[in-house]
CSV table of C-alpha atoms in Angstrom, one decimal:
chain,number,residue,atom,x,y,z
J,986,MET,CA,84.5,19.5,233.6
J,987,ILE,CA,80.8,19.8,235.6
J,988,LYS,CA,81.2,16.1,235.8
J,989,SER,CA,84.3,16.1,237.2
J,990,ALA,CA,83.8,19.0,239.8
J,991,LEU,CA,80.4,17.1,241.1
J,992,GLU,CA,82.6,13.8,241.3
J,993,LYS,CA,84.7,15.5,244.1
J,994,VAL,CA,81.9,17.0,246.0
J,995,MET,CA,80.5,13.1,246.3
J,996,SER,CA,83.6,11.7,247.2
J,997,HIS,CA,83.6,14.3,250.2
J,998,ASP,CA,82.2,13.7,253.8
J,999,LEU,CA,79.4,15.9,252.2
J,1000,SER,CA,78.6,13.4,249.7
J,1001,GLU,CA,75.6,12.7,252.1
J,1002,ILE,CA,74.1,15.2,250.4
J,1003,TRP,CA,74.4,13.2,247.0
J,1004,THR,CA,73.4,9.9,248.8
J,1005,ILE,CA,70.0,10.7,249.2
J,1006,LEU,CA,68.8,12.1,246.3
J,1007,SER,CA,67.4,10.4,243.6
J,1008,PRO,CA,68.6,9.5,240.3
J,1009,GLU,CA,66.1,12.2,238.8
J,1010,GLU,CA,67.3,14.8,241.4
J,1011,LYS,CA,70.5,14.3,240.2
J,1012,ARG,CA,70.2,15.0,236.9
J,1013,GLN,CA,68.3,18.4,238.0
J,1014,ILE,CA,71.8,19.1,239.8
J,1015,THR,CA,73.8,18.0,237.1
J,1016,ASP,CA,72.1,20.3,234.3
J,1017,ASN,CA,72.1,23.4,236.3
J,1018,PHE,CA,75.2,23.0,238.1
J,1019,VAL,CA,77.4,26.1,237.2
J,1020,ILE,CA,81.6,26.2,237.6
J,1021,MET,CA,82.4,29.7,238.5
J,1022,HIS,CA,86.3,30.9,238.8
J,1023,PHE,CA,87.1,33.7,241.2
J,1024,LYS,CA,90.5,35.6,241.5
J,1025,LYS,CA,92.4,36.0,244.9
J,1026,ASN,CA,90.4,38.9,246.4
J,1027,GLN,CA,87.0,38.6,244.1
J,1028,ILE,CA,83.5,39.2,245.6
J,1029,ILE,CA,81.9,36.5,245.4
J,1030,TYR,CA,78.1,37.8,246.7
J,1031,ALA,CA,78.3,41.0,248.6
J,1032,GLU,CA,76.4,42.1,251.8
J,1033,HIS,CA,72.8,43.3,251.5
J,1034,GLU,CA,72.4,41.4,247.7
J,1035,GLU,CA,69.6,39.1,247.2
J,1036,PRO,CA,70.7,35.7,247.6
J,1037,GLU,CA,70.0,33.4,244.4
J,1038,ASN,CA,72.4,30.7,244.5
J,1039,LEU,CA,73.9,27.8,246.1
J,1040,TRP,CA,77.5,28.3,246.3
J,1041,CYS,CA,79.9,24.9,246.8
J,1042,LEU,CA,83.8,25.7,247.3
J,1043,LEU,CA,85.8,23.7,244.7
J,1044,LYS,CA,89.0,24.3,244.9
J,1045,GLY,CA,90.9,27.2,247.3
J,1046,LYS,CA,90.1,29.5,250.2
J,1047,VAL,CA,87.4,31.7,250.9
J,1048,LYS,CA,86.4,34.0,253.6
J,1049,LEU,CA,83.0,35.3,254.9
J,1050,TYR,CA,83.3,38.7,256.5
J,1051,LYS,CA,81.4,41.9,257.8
J,1052,ASP,CA,82.2,45.9,257.9
J,1053,GLY,CA,82.2,47.1,260.7
J,1054,VAL,CA,82.8,50.5,262.9
J,1055,GLY,CA,85.3,52.4,260.9
J,1056,GLY,CA,85.6,50.6,258.0
J,1057,ARG,CA,87.5,47.6,259.8
J,1058,GLN,CA,86.1,43.9,258.3
J,1059,GLN,CA,85.1,41.0,260.8
J,1060,ILE,CA,85.9,37.2,259.4
J,1061,LEU,CA,83.3,35.1,260.6
J,1062,ARG,CA,83.9,31.8,258.5
J,1063,LEU,CA,86.3,30.6,256.4
J,1064,ILE,CA,85.2,28.0,254.0
J,1065,ARG,CA,87.3,25.3,252.8
J,1066,PRO,CA,86.3,22.4,249.8
J,1067,VAL,CA,84.0,21.2,249.9
J,1068,GLN,CA,81.8,23.4,251.8
J,1069,TYR,CA,78.3,24.9,251.1
J,1070,PHE,CA,77.2,28.1,251.6
J,1071,GLY,CA,75.4,31.3,251.3
J,1072,TYR,CA,71.7,29.7,251.6
J,1073,ARG,CA,71.0,30.8,255.1
J,1074,ALA,CA,70.1,34.0,253.7
J,1075,TYR,CA,67.6,32.7,251.1
J,1076,PHE,CA,65.7,30.5,253.7
J,1077,ALA,CA,65.5,33.4,255.9
J,1078,ARG,CA,63.9,35.2,253.7
J,1079,GLU,CA,66.8,38.4,253.7
J,1080,PRO,CA,69.1,39.7,251.9
J,1081,TYR,CA,73.1,39.0,252.6
J,1082,VAL,CA,74.3,40.3,255.9
J,1083,SER,CA,77.8,39.4,255.3
J,1084,THR,CA,80.3,39.4,251.9
J,1085,ALA,CA,81.9,36.1,250.6
J,1086,ALA,CA,85.8,37.2,249.1
J,1087,ALA,CA,88.1,34.4,248.0
J,1088,ILE,CA,91.1,34.8,249.6
J,1089,GLU,CA,93.3,33.2,246.7
J,1090,ILE,CA,92.1,31.8,243.5
J,1091,SER,CA,89.4,29.6,243.7
J,1092,THR,CA,86.8,27.5,242.1
J,1093,LEU,CA,83.6,27.3,242.6
J,1094,GLY,CA,79.9,25.5,241.7
J,1095,THR,CA,76.4,27.3,241.7
J,1096,LEU,CA,73.4,25.7,242.2
J,1097,PRO,CA,69.7,28.2,241.6
J,1098,MET,CA,69.0,28.7,245.5
J,1099,GLN,CA,64.9,27.9,243.5
J,1100,LEU,CA,66.1,24.5,242.3
J,1101,VAL,CA,67.5,23.9,245.9
J,1102,HIS,CA,64.0,25.1,247.2
J,1103,ASP,CA,62.2,22.6,245.0
J,1104,LEU,CA,64.0,20.1,245.8
J,1105,ILE,CA,63.5,20.5,249.9
J,1106,ASP,CA,60.2,20.1,248.8
J,1107,GLY,CA,60.0,17.0,247.2
J,1108,ASN,CA,62.4,14.9,249.8
J,1109,ARG,CA,62.5,15.7,253.3
J,1110,ALA,CA,66.1,14.0,254.1
J,1111,LEU,CA,67.7,17.0,251.9
J,1112,ALA,CA,65.5,19.6,254.2
J,1113,TRP,CA,67.4,17.7,257.2
J,1114,PHE,CA,70.3,17.9,255.3
J,1115,PHE,CA,70.1,21.9,255.6
J,1116,ILE,CA,68.8,21.9,259.0
J,1117,HIS,CA,72.1,20.0,260.2
J,1118,GLU,CA,74.0,22.0,258.6
J,1119,LEU,CA,72.6,25.2,259.9
J,1120,SER,CA,72.7,24.2,263.7
J,1121,ARG,CA,76.1,23.0,263.3
J,1122,ASN,CA,77.2,26.7,262.0
J,1123,LEU,CA,74.8,28.4,264.3
J,1124,GLY,CA,76.5,26.3,267.0
J,1125,SER,CA,79.7,27.5,266.2
J,1126,SER,CA,79.0,31.1,265.9
J,1127,ASP,CA,77.8,31.2,269.1
J,1128,THR,CA,81.6,29.8,270.7
J,1129,ARG,CA,83.3,32.1,268.2
J,1130,ILE,CA,81.3,35.4,269.5
J,1131,VAL,CA,82.2,34.3,273.1
J,1132,ASN,CA,86.0,33.4,272.5
J,1133,LEU,CA,86.2,36.7,270.5
J,1134,THR,CA,84.7,38.9,273.3
J,1135,GLN,CA,85.7,37.2,276.3
J,1136,LYS,CA,89.3,36.4,275.5
J,1137,HIS,CA,92.2,38.2,276.0
J,1138,ILE,CA,94.3,39.3,272.6
J,1139,ARG,CA,96.6,36.3,273.0
J,1140,GLY,CA,94.0,34.1,273.2
J,1141,ARG,CA,92.0,35.3,270.5
J,1142,LEU,CA,95.4,35.3,267.7
J,1143,ALA,CA,96.5,31.6,269.3
J,1144,GLU,CA,92.5,30.7,267.9
J,1145,ALA,CA,92.7,32.2,264.5
J,1146,LEU,CA,96.2,30.3,263.9
J,1147,ILE,CA,94.1,26.7,265.4
J,1148,VAL,CA,91.1,27.8,263.3
J,1149,LEU,CA,93.4,28.4,260.3
J,1150,ARG,CA,95.4,25.0,260.8
J,1151,ASP,CA,92.0,23.3,261.3
J,1152,SER,CA,90.6,24.3,258.5
J,1153,TYR,CA,93.5,24.2,255.9
J,1154,GLY,CA,96.2,21.7,257.6
J,1155,TYR,CA,99.6,22.2,257.0
J,1156,GLU,CA,101.8,21.7,254.2
J,1157,GLU,CA,103.8,18.7,253.2
J,1158,ASP,CA,106.5,19.4,255.7
J,1159,GLY,CA,103.9,19.2,258.8
J,1160,THR,CA,104.2,22.4,260.2
J,1161,THR,CA,103.8,25.3,258.0
J,1162,LEU,CA,99.9,26.5,257.8
J,1163,ARG,CA,98.2,25.9,254.4
J,1164,ILE,CA,97.1,29.1,253.8
J,1165,TYR,CA,99.2,32.7,253.7
J,1166,MET,CA,97.4,35.6,255.5
J,1167,GLY,CA,98.4,39.0,255.4
J,1168,ARG,CA,98.5,40.6,258.9
J,1169,GLU,CA,95.6,42.6,258.5
J,1170,ASP,CA,93.3,39.4,257.4
J,1171,LEU,CA,94.5,37.6,260.4
J,1172,ALA,CA,93.9,40.9,262.7
J,1173,ASN,CA,90.2,40.4,260.9
J,1174,LEU,CA,90.0,37.2,262.1
J,1175,SER,CA,91.0,37.6,265.3
J,1176,ASN,CA,89.1,40.7,266.0
J,1177,MET,CA,92.0,43.3,267.1
J,1178,THR,CA,93.9,45.8,265.5
J,1179,THR,CA,96.8,45.3,262.6
J,1180,SER,CA,99.6,46.4,265.0
J,1181,ASN,CA,97.9,44.3,268.3
J,1182,ALA,CA,98.1,41.6,265.8
J,1183,ILE,CA,101.8,41.8,264.5
J,1184,ARG,CA,103.0,42.9,268.4
J,1185,THR,CA,101.4,39.2,269.4
J,1186,LEU,CA,102.7,37.3,266.8
J,1187,THR,CA,106.3,38.9,267.5
J,1188,ALA,CA,105.2,37.4,270.8
J,1189,PHE,CA,104.5,33.9,269.9
J,1190,VAL,CA,108.0,34.1,267.5
J,1191,ASN,CA,110.0,35.2,270.8
J,1192,GLU,CA,108.1,32.4,272.6
J,1193,LYS,CA,109.4,29.8,269.7
J,1194,ILE,CA,105.5,28.8,269.3
J,1195,ILE,CA,105.8,30.0,265.5
J,1196,THR,CA,108.0,30.8,263.2
J,1197,VAL,CA,107.0,33.4,260.4
J,1198,ASP,CA,108.5,34.8,257.3
J,1199,GLY,CA,106.4,37.4,255.4
J,1200,ARG,CA,102.8,35.2,255.2
J,1201,THR,CA,104.2,31.8,255.5
J,1202,ILE,CA,103.5,30.8,259.2
J,1203,LYS,CA,104.6,28.0,261.2
J,1204,ILE,CA,103.2,26.1,264.2
J,1205,VAL,CA,106.6,24.4,265.9
J,1206,ASN,CA,104.4,24.3,269.2
J,1207,GLU,CA,100.8,23.4,268.3
J,1208,THR,CA,100.1,22.1,271.9
J,1209,ALA,CA,101.5,25.7,273.6
J,1210,LEU,CA,99.5,27.3,270.9
J,1211,ARG,CA,96.2,25.2,271.8
J,1212,LYS,CA,96.6,26.0,275.5
J,1213,ILE,CA,96.6,29.5,274.8
J,1214,SER,CA,93.6,29.4,273.0
J,1215,ARG,CA,92.1,27.4,275.5
J,1216,PHE,CA,93.2,29.4,278.6
J,1217,GLY,CA,94.1,33.0,276.7
Protein backbone atom coordinates (compact mmCIF):
# COMPACT_ATOMS: atom_id res chain seq x y z
CA MET A 1 0.00 0.00 0.00
CA ILE A 2 2.77 2.43 0.93
CA LYS A 3 4.71 1.59 -2.23
CA SER A 4 1.67 2.10 -4.47
CA ALA A 5 0.85 5.38 -2.73
CA LEU A 6 4.36 6.64 -3.24
CA GLU A 7 4.25 5.55 -6.88
CA LYS A 8 1.14 7.69 -7.27
CA VAL A 9 3.02 10.67 -5.88
CA MET A 10 5.98 9.94 -8.16
CA SER A 11 3.77 9.68 -11.26
CA HIS A 12 2.29 13.12 -10.61
CA ASP A 13 3.72 16.50 -11.58
CA LEU A 14 5.10 16.77 -8.06
CA SER A 15 7.39 13.81 -8.84
CA GLU A 16 10.12 16.47 -8.83
CA ILE A 17 10.33 15.95 -5.10
CA TRP A 18 11.19 12.29 -5.71
CA THR A 19 13.73 12.81 -8.49
CA ILE A 20 15.87 15.08 -6.32
CA LEU A 21 16.23 12.51 -3.53
CA SER A 22 19.08 10.05 -3.12
CA PRO A 23 18.37 6.30 -2.72
CA GLU A 24 18.96 6.59 1.03
CA GLU A 25 16.60 9.56 1.31
CA LYS A 26 13.95 7.63 -0.61
CA ARG A 27 14.36 4.72 1.78
CA GLN A 28 13.86 7.04 4.77
CA ILE A 29 10.66 8.38 3.25
CA THR A 30 9.35 4.89 2.49
CA ASP A 31 10.12 3.73 6.03
CA ASN A 32 8.30 6.69 7.60
CA PHE A 33 5.40 7.21 5.19
CA VAL A 34 2.07 6.61 6.96
CA ILE A 35 -1.29 6.35 5.20
CA MET A 36 -4.39 7.68 6.94
CA HIS A 37 -8.07 7.66 5.96
CA PHE A 38 -10.53 10.46 6.75
CA LYS A 39 -14.31 10.59 6.63
CA LYS A 40 -16.27 13.42 5.03
CA ASN A 41 -15.92 16.63 7.12
CA GLN A 42 -13.37 15.01 9.44
CA ILE A 43 -10.70 17.39 10.77
CA ILE A 44 -7.16 16.59 9.65
CA TYR A 45 -5.52 19.23 11.81
CA ALA A 46 -6.99 22.21 13.64
CA GLU A 47 -6.07 25.86 13.94
CA HIS A 48 -3.67 26.52 16.88
CA GLU A 49 -2.34 22.94 16.90
CA GLU A 50 1.40 22.44 16.65
CA PRO A 51 2.51 21.27 13.19
CA GLU A 52 4.08 17.83 13.24
CA ASN A 53 3.49 16.31 9.79
CA LEU A 54 3.88 16.97 6.11
CA TRP A 55 0.57 15.95 4.52
CA CYS A 56 0.08 14.64 1.00
CA LEU A 57 -3.44 14.17 -0.37
CA LEU A 58 -3.54 10.89 -2.30
CA LYS A 59 -7.26 10.55 -2.94
CA GLY A 60 -10.25 12.80 -2.26
CA LYS A 61 -10.55 16.52 -1.59
CA VAL A 62 -9.45 18.75 1.29
CA LYS A 63 -10.19 22.33 2.27
CA LEU A 64 -8.09 24.69 4.36
CA TYR A 65 -10.23 27.22 6.20
CA LYS A 66 -10.18 29.76 8.99
CA ASP A 67 -12.99 30.60 11.41
CA GLY A 68 -14.02 34.22 11.15
CA VAL A 69 -16.41 36.67 12.76
CA GLY A 70 -19.69 35.16 13.92
CA GLY A 71 -18.47 31.61 13.45
CA ARG A 72 -18.37 31.92 9.68
CA GLN A 73 -15.67 30.01 7.86
CA GLN A 74 -13.46 31.39 5.13
CA ILE A 75 -12.08 28.72 2.82
CA LEU A 76 -8.50 29.68 2.04
CA ARG A 77 -7.35 26.88 -0.26
CA LEU A 78 -8.60 23.71 -1.87
CA ILE A 79 -6.23 20.74 -2.00
CA ARG A 80 -6.37 18.18 -4.79
CA PRO A 81 -4.46 14.95 -5.39
CA VAL A 82 -1.49 14.92 -5.30
CA GLN A 83 -0.55 18.05 -3.35
CA TYR A 84 1.51 18.65 -0.22
CA PHE A 85 0.28 20.89 2.59
CA GLY A 86 0.56 21.56 6.31
CA TYR A 87 4.26 22.43 6.33
CA ARG A 88 4.25 26.23 6.26
CA ALA A 89 3.51 26.58 9.99
CA TYR A 90 6.40 24.27 10.86
CA PHE A 91 8.84 26.33 8.79
CA ALA A 92 7.45 29.50 10.41
CA ARG A 93 7.86 27.94 13.88
CA GLU A 94 4.27 28.72 14.79
CA PRO A 95 1.01 26.82 15.35
CA TYR A 96 -1.37 26.24 12.46
CA VAL A 97 -3.29 29.38 11.51
CA SER A 98 -5.98 27.44 9.66
CA THR A 99 -7.85 24.14 9.87
CA ALA A 100 -7.70 21.32 7.31
CA ALA A 101 -10.73 19.07 6.79
CA ALA A 102 -11.78 16.43 4.28
CA ILE A 103 -14.52 17.58 1.89
CA GLU A 104 -15.23 13.94 1.05
CA ILE A 105 -13.82 10.54 2.00
CA SER A 106 -10.07 11.03 1.54
CA THR A 107 -6.78 9.18 1.79
CA LEU A 108 -3.66 11.01 2.90
CA GLY A 109 -0.03 10.18 3.43
CA THR A 110 2.08 11.77 6.15
CA LEU A 111 5.72 12.24 6.96
CA PRO A 112 7.14 13.65 10.21
CA MET A 113 8.22 17.24 9.65
CA GLN A 114 11.37 16.54 11.65
CA LEU A 115 12.36 14.03 8.96
CA VAL A 116 11.61 16.60 6.24
CA HIS A 117 13.70 19.11 8.19
CA ASP A 118 16.62 16.67 8.35
CA LEU A 119 16.34 15.86 4.64
CA ILE A 120 16.36 19.56 3.74
CA ASP A 121 19.51 20.07 5.84
CA GLY A 122 21.32 17.61 3.58
CA ASN A 123 19.67 18.35 0.24
CA ARG A 124 19.70 21.89 -1.16
CA ALA A 125 17.49 20.91 -4.11
CA LEU A 126 14.78 19.79 -1.69
CA ALA A 127 14.99 23.14 0.09
CA TRP A 128 14.47 24.92 -3.24
CA PHE A 129 11.47 22.70 -3.96
CA PHE A 130 9.71 23.93 -0.82
CA ILE A 131 10.78 27.53 -1.43
CA HIS A 132 9.19 27.29 -4.88
CA GLU A 133 5.96 25.78 -3.51
CA LEU A 134 5.68 28.36 -0.74
CA SER A 135 6.32 31.19 -3.18
CA ARG A 136 3.61 29.96 -5.57
CA ASN A 137 1.12 29.60 -2.73
CA LEU A 138 1.93 33.10 -1.46
CA GLY A 139 1.38 34.57 -4.91
CA SER A 140 -1.95 32.77 -5.25
CA SER A 141 -3.01 33.94 -1.78
CA ASP A 142 -2.19 37.58 -2.60
CA THR A 143 -4.26 37.40 -5.79
CA ARG A 144 -7.14 35.74 -3.98
CA ILE A 145 -7.20 38.41 -1.24
CA VAL A 146 -7.54 41.15 -3.85
CA ASN A 147 -10.28 39.26 -5.70
CA LEU A 148 -12.30 38.54 -2.56
CA THR A 149 -12.15 42.14 -1.36
CA GLN A 150 -12.55 44.06 -4.63
CA LYS A 151 -14.84 41.96 -6.82
CA HIS A 152 -18.60 42.23 -6.63
CA ILE A 153 -20.71 39.26 -5.52
CA ARG A 154 -21.20 37.92 -9.04
CA GLY A 155 -17.49 38.04 -9.75
CA ARG A 156 -16.61 36.31 -6.49
CA LEU A 157 -19.04 33.45 -7.03
CA ALA A 158 -18.01 33.05 -10.66
CA GLU A 159 -14.38 32.89 -9.54
CA ALA A 160 -15.23 30.27 -6.92
CA LEU A 161 -16.86 28.08 -9.57
CA ILE A 162 -13.83 28.51 -11.84
CA VAL A 163 -11.54 27.59 -8.94
CA LEU A 164 -13.57 24.39 -8.45
CA ARG A 165 -13.38 23.64 -12.15
CA ASP A 166 -9.62 24.28 -12.34
CA SER A 167 -8.93 22.33 -9.14
CA TYR A 168 -11.06 19.24 -9.72
CA GLY A 169 -12.18 19.32 -13.34
CA TYR A 170 -15.34 17.94 -14.88
CA GLU A 171 -17.05 14.57 -14.77
CA GLU A 172 -17.05 12.51 -17.96
CA ASP A 173 -19.90 14.58 -19.42
CA GLY A 174 -17.56 17.57 -19.67
CA THR A 175 -19.88 19.97 -17.81
CA THR A 176 -20.55 18.62 -14.30
CA LEU A 177 -18.08 19.81 -11.67
CA ARG A 178 -16.25 16.89 -10.08
CA ILE A 179 -17.00 18.18 -6.61
CA TYR A 180 -20.30 18.32 -4.76
CA MET A 181 -20.16 21.27 -2.41
CA GLY A 182 -22.97 22.57 -0.23
CA ARG A 183 -24.21 26.14 -0.50
CA GLU A 184 -22.56 27.12 2.79
CA ASP A 185 -19.14 25.90 1.66
CA LEU A 186 -19.61 27.61 -1.70
CA ALA A 187 -20.45 30.84 0.14
CA ASN A 188 -17.41 30.38 2.40
CA LEU A 189 -15.21 29.97 -0.66
CA SER A 190 -16.69 33.13 -2.20
CA ASN A 191 -16.59 35.34 0.93
CA MET A 192 -20.34 35.94 0.98
CA THR A 193 -23.39 34.92 2.96
CA THR A 194 -25.16 31.70 2.10
CA SER A 195 -28.30 33.61 1.06
CA ASN A 196 -26.28 35.75 -1.37
CA ALA A 197 -24.62 32.65 -2.80
CA ILE A 198 -28.02 31.04 -3.39
CA ARG A 199 -29.41 34.16 -5.06
CA THR A 200 -26.37 34.53 -7.30
CA LEU A 201 -26.47 30.85 -8.28
CA THR A 202 -30.11 31.31 -9.23
CA ALA A 203 -29.19 34.32 -11.36
CA PHE A 204 -26.51 32.29 -13.17
CA VAL A 205 -29.09 29.55 -13.80
CA ASN A 206 -31.56 32.08 -15.23
CA GLU A 207 -28.81 33.42 -17.49
CA LYS A 208 -28.16 29.84 -18.70
CA ILE A 209 -24.54 29.93 -17.49
CA ILE A 210 -24.95 26.97 -15.14
CA THR A 211 -27.53 24.38 -14.13
CA VAL A 212 -28.00 23.24 -10.55
CA ASP A 213 -29.47 20.02 -9.17
CA GLY A 214 -28.94 19.76 -5.42
CA ARG A 215 -25.16 19.83 -4.92
CA THR A 216 -24.53 19.04 -8.57
CA ILE A 217 -23.46 22.04 -10.64
CA LYS A 218 -23.01 21.96 -14.40
CA ILE A 219 -21.18 24.76 -16.17
CA VAL A 220 -22.90 25.13 -19.53
CA ASN A 221 -21.21 28.40 -20.58
CA GLU A 222 -17.68 28.43 -19.20
CA THR A 223 -16.66 31.37 -21.39
CA ALA A 224 -19.37 33.58 -19.88
CA LEU A 225 -18.51 32.41 -16.37
CA ARG A 226 -14.82 33.22 -16.84
CA LYS A 227 -15.75 36.63 -18.20
CA ILE A 228 -17.84 37.37 -15.09
CA SER A 229 -14.99 36.12 -12.91
CA ARG A 230 -12.49 38.35 -14.69
CA PHE A 231 -14.51 41.54 -14.81
CA GLY A 232 -17.09 41.03 -12.05
